[in-house]
mmCIF file with all atom_site columns, C-alpha atoms in Angstrom:
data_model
loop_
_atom_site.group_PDB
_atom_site.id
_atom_site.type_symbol
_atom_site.label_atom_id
_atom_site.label_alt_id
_atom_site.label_comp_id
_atom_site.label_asym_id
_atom_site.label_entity_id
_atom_site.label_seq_id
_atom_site.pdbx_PDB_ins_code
_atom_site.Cartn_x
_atom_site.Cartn_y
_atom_site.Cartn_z
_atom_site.occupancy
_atom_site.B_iso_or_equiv
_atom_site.pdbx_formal_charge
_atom_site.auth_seq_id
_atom_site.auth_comp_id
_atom_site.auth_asym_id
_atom_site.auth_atom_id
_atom_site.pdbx_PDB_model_num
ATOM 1  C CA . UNK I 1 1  ? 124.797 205.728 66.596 1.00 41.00 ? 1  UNK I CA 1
ATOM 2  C CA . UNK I 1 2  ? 125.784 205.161 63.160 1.00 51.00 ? 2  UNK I CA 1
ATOM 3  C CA . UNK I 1 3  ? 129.086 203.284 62.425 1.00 56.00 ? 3  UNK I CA 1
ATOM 4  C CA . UNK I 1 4  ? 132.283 205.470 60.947 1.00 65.00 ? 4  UNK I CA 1
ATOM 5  C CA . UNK I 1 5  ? 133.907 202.947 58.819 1.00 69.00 ? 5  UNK I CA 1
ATOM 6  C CA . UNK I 1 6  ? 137.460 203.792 57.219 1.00 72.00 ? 6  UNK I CA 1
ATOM 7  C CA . UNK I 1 7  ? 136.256 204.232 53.308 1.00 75.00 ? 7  UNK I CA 1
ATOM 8  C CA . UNK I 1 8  ? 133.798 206.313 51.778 1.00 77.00 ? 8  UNK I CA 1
ATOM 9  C CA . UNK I 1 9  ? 130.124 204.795 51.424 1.00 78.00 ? 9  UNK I CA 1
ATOM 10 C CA . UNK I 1 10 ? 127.283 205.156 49.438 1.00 80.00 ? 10 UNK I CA 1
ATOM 11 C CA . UNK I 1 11 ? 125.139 208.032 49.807 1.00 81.00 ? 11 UNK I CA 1
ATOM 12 C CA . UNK I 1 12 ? 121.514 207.124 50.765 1.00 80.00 ? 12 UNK I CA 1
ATOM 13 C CA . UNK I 1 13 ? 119.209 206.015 48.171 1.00 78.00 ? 13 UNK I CA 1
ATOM 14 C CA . UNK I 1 14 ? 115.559 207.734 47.095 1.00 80.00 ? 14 UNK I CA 1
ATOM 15 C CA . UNK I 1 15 ? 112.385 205.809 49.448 1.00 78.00 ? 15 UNK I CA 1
ATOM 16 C CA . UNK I 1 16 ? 111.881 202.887 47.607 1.00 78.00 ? 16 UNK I CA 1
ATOM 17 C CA . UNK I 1 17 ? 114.095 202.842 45.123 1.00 78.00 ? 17 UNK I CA 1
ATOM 18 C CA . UNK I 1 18 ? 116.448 199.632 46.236 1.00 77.00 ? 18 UNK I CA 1
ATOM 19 C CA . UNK I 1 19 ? 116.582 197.219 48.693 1.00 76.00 ? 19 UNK I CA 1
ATOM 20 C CA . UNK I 1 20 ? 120.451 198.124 49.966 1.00 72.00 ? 20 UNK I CA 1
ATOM 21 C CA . UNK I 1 21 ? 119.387 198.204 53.518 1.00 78.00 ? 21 UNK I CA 1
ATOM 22 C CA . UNK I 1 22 ? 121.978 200.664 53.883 1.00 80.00 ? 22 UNK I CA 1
ATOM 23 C CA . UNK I 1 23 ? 120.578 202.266 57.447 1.00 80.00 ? 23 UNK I CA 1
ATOM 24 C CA . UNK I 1 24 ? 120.403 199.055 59.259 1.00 81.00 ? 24 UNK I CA 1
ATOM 25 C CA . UNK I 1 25 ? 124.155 197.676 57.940 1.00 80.00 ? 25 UNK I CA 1
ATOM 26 C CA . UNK I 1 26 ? 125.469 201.023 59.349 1.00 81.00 ? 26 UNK I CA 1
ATOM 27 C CA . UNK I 1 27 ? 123.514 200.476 62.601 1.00 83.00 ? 27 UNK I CA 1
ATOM 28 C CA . UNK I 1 28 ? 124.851 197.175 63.119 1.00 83.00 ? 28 UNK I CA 1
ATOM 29 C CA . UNK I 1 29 ? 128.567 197.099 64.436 1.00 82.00 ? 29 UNK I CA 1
ATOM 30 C CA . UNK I 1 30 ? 128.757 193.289 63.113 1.00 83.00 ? 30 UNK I CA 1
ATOM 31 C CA . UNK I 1 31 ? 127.003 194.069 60.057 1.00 80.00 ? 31 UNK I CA 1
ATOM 32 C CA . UNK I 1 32 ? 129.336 193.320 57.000 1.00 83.00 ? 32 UNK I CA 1
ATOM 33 C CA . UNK I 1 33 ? 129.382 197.175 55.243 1.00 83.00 ? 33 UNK I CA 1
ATOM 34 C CA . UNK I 1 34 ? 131.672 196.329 52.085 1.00 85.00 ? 34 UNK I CA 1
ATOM 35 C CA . UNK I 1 35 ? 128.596 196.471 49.980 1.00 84.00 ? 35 UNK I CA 1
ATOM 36 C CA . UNK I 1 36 ? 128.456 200.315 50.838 1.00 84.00 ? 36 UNK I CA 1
ATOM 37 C CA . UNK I 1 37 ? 132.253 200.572 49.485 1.00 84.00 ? 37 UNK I CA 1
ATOM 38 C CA . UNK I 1 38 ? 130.000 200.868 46.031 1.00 84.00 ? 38 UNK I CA 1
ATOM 39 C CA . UNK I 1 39 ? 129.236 204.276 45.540 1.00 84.00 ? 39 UNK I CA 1
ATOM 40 C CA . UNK I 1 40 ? 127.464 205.299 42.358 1.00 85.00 ? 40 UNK I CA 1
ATOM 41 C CA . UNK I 1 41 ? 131.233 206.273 41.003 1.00 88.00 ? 41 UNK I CA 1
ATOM 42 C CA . UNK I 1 42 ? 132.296 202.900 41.645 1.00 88.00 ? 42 UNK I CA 1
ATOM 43 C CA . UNK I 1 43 ? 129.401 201.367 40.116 1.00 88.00 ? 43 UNK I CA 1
ATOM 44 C CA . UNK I 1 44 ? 129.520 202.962 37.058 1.00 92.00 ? 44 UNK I CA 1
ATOM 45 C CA . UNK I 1 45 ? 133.134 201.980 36.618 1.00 93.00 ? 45 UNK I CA 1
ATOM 46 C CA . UNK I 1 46 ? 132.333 198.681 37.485 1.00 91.00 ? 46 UNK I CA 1
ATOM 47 C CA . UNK I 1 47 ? 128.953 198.991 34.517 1.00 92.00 ? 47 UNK I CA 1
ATOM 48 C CA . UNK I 1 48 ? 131.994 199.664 32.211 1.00 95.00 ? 48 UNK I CA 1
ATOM 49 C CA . UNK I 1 49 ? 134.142 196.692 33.178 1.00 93.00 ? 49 UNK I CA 1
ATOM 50 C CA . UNK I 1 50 ? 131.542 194.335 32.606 1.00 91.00 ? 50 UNK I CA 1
ATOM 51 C CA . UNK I 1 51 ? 130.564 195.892 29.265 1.00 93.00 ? 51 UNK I CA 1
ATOM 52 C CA . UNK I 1 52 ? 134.231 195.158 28.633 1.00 95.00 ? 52 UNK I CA 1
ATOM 53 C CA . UNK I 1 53 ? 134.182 191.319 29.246 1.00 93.00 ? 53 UNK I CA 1
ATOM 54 C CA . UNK I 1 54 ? 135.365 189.219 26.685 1.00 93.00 ? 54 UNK I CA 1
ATOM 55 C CA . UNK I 1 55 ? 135.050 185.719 27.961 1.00 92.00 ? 55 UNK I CA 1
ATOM 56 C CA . UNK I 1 56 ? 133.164 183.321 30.392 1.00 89.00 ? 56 UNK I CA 1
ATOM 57 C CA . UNK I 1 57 ? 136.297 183.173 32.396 1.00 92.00 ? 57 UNK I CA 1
ATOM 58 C CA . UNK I 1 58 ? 136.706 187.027 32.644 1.00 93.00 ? 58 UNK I CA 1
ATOM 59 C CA . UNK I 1 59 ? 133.537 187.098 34.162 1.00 92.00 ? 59 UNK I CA 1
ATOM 60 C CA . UNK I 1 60 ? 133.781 183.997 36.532 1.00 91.00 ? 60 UNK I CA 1
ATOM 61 C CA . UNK I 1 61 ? 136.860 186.329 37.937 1.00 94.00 ? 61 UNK I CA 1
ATOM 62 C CA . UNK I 1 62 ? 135.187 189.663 38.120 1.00 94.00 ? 62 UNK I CA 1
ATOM 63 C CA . UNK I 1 63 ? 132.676 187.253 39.981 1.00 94.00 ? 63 UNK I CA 1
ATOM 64 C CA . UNK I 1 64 ? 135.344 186.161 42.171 1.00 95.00 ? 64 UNK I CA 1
ATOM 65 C CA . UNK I 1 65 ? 136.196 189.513 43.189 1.00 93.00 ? 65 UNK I CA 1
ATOM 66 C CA . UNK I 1 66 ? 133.392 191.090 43.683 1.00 93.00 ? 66 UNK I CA 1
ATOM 67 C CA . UNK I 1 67 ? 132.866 188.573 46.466 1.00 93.00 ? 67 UNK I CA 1
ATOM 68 C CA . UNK I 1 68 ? 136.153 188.817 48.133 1.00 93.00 ? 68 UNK I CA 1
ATOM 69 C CA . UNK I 1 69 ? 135.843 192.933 48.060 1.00 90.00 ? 69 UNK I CA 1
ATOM 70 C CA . UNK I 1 70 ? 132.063 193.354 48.162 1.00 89.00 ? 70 UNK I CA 1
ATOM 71 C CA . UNK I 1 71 ? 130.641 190.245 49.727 1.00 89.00 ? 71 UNK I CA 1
ATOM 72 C CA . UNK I 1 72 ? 128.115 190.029 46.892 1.00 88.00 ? 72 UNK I CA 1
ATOM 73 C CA . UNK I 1 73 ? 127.773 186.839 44.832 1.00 90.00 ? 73 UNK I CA 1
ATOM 74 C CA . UNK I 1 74 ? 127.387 187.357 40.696 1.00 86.00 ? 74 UNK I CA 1
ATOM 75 C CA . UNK I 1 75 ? 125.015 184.384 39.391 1.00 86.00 ? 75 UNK I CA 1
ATOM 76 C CA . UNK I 1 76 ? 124.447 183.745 35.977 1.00 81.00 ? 76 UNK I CA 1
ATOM 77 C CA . UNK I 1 77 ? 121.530 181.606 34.275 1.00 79.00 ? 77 UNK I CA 1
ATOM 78 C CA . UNK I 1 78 ? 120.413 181.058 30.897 1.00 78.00 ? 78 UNK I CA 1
ATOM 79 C CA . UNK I 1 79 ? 117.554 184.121 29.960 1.00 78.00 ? 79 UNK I CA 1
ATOM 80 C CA . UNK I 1 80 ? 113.946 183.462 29.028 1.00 73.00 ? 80 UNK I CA 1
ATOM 81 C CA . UNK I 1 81 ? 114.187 185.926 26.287 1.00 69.00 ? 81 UNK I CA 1
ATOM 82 C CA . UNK I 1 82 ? 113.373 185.595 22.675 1.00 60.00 ? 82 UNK I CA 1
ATOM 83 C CA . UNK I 1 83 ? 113.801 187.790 19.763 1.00 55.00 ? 83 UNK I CA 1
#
């Protein structure tokens, strides 16, 4: 049976179209379920606040706090790109 957890979740993603494992975190009464506190409304306001980042420490925080709320970890590294 599914878990009810006190917040709204995510709504199921298309077959194949992420790796969320969204089914078995709900499944799992010790699973850790903040992830699913990102629903695509949240994400897209979250899409805007990075956009809106105006320094390396700016980000470092939003970093910070996406772990604490999310339990997701933001890592950064140099690109490969070119022009």
């Amino acid at each position: 049976m599914p878990l009810s957890l006190p917040f709204p979740i995510r709504i199921e993603c298309p077959p194949g179209a992420c790796v969320c494992e969204r089914e078995t975190l709900l499944a799992d009464p010790d699973g850790d379920c903040r992830v699913l506190k990102l629903t695509r409304e949240e994400e897209k306001k979250l899409l805007e606040r990075i956009e809106q980042i105006g320094s390396y420490e700016d980000l470092c925080k939003l970093g910070l706090r996406l772990e604490e709320l999310l339990g997701v970890a933001l890592r950064i590294a140099p690109g490969g790109g070119g022009g």
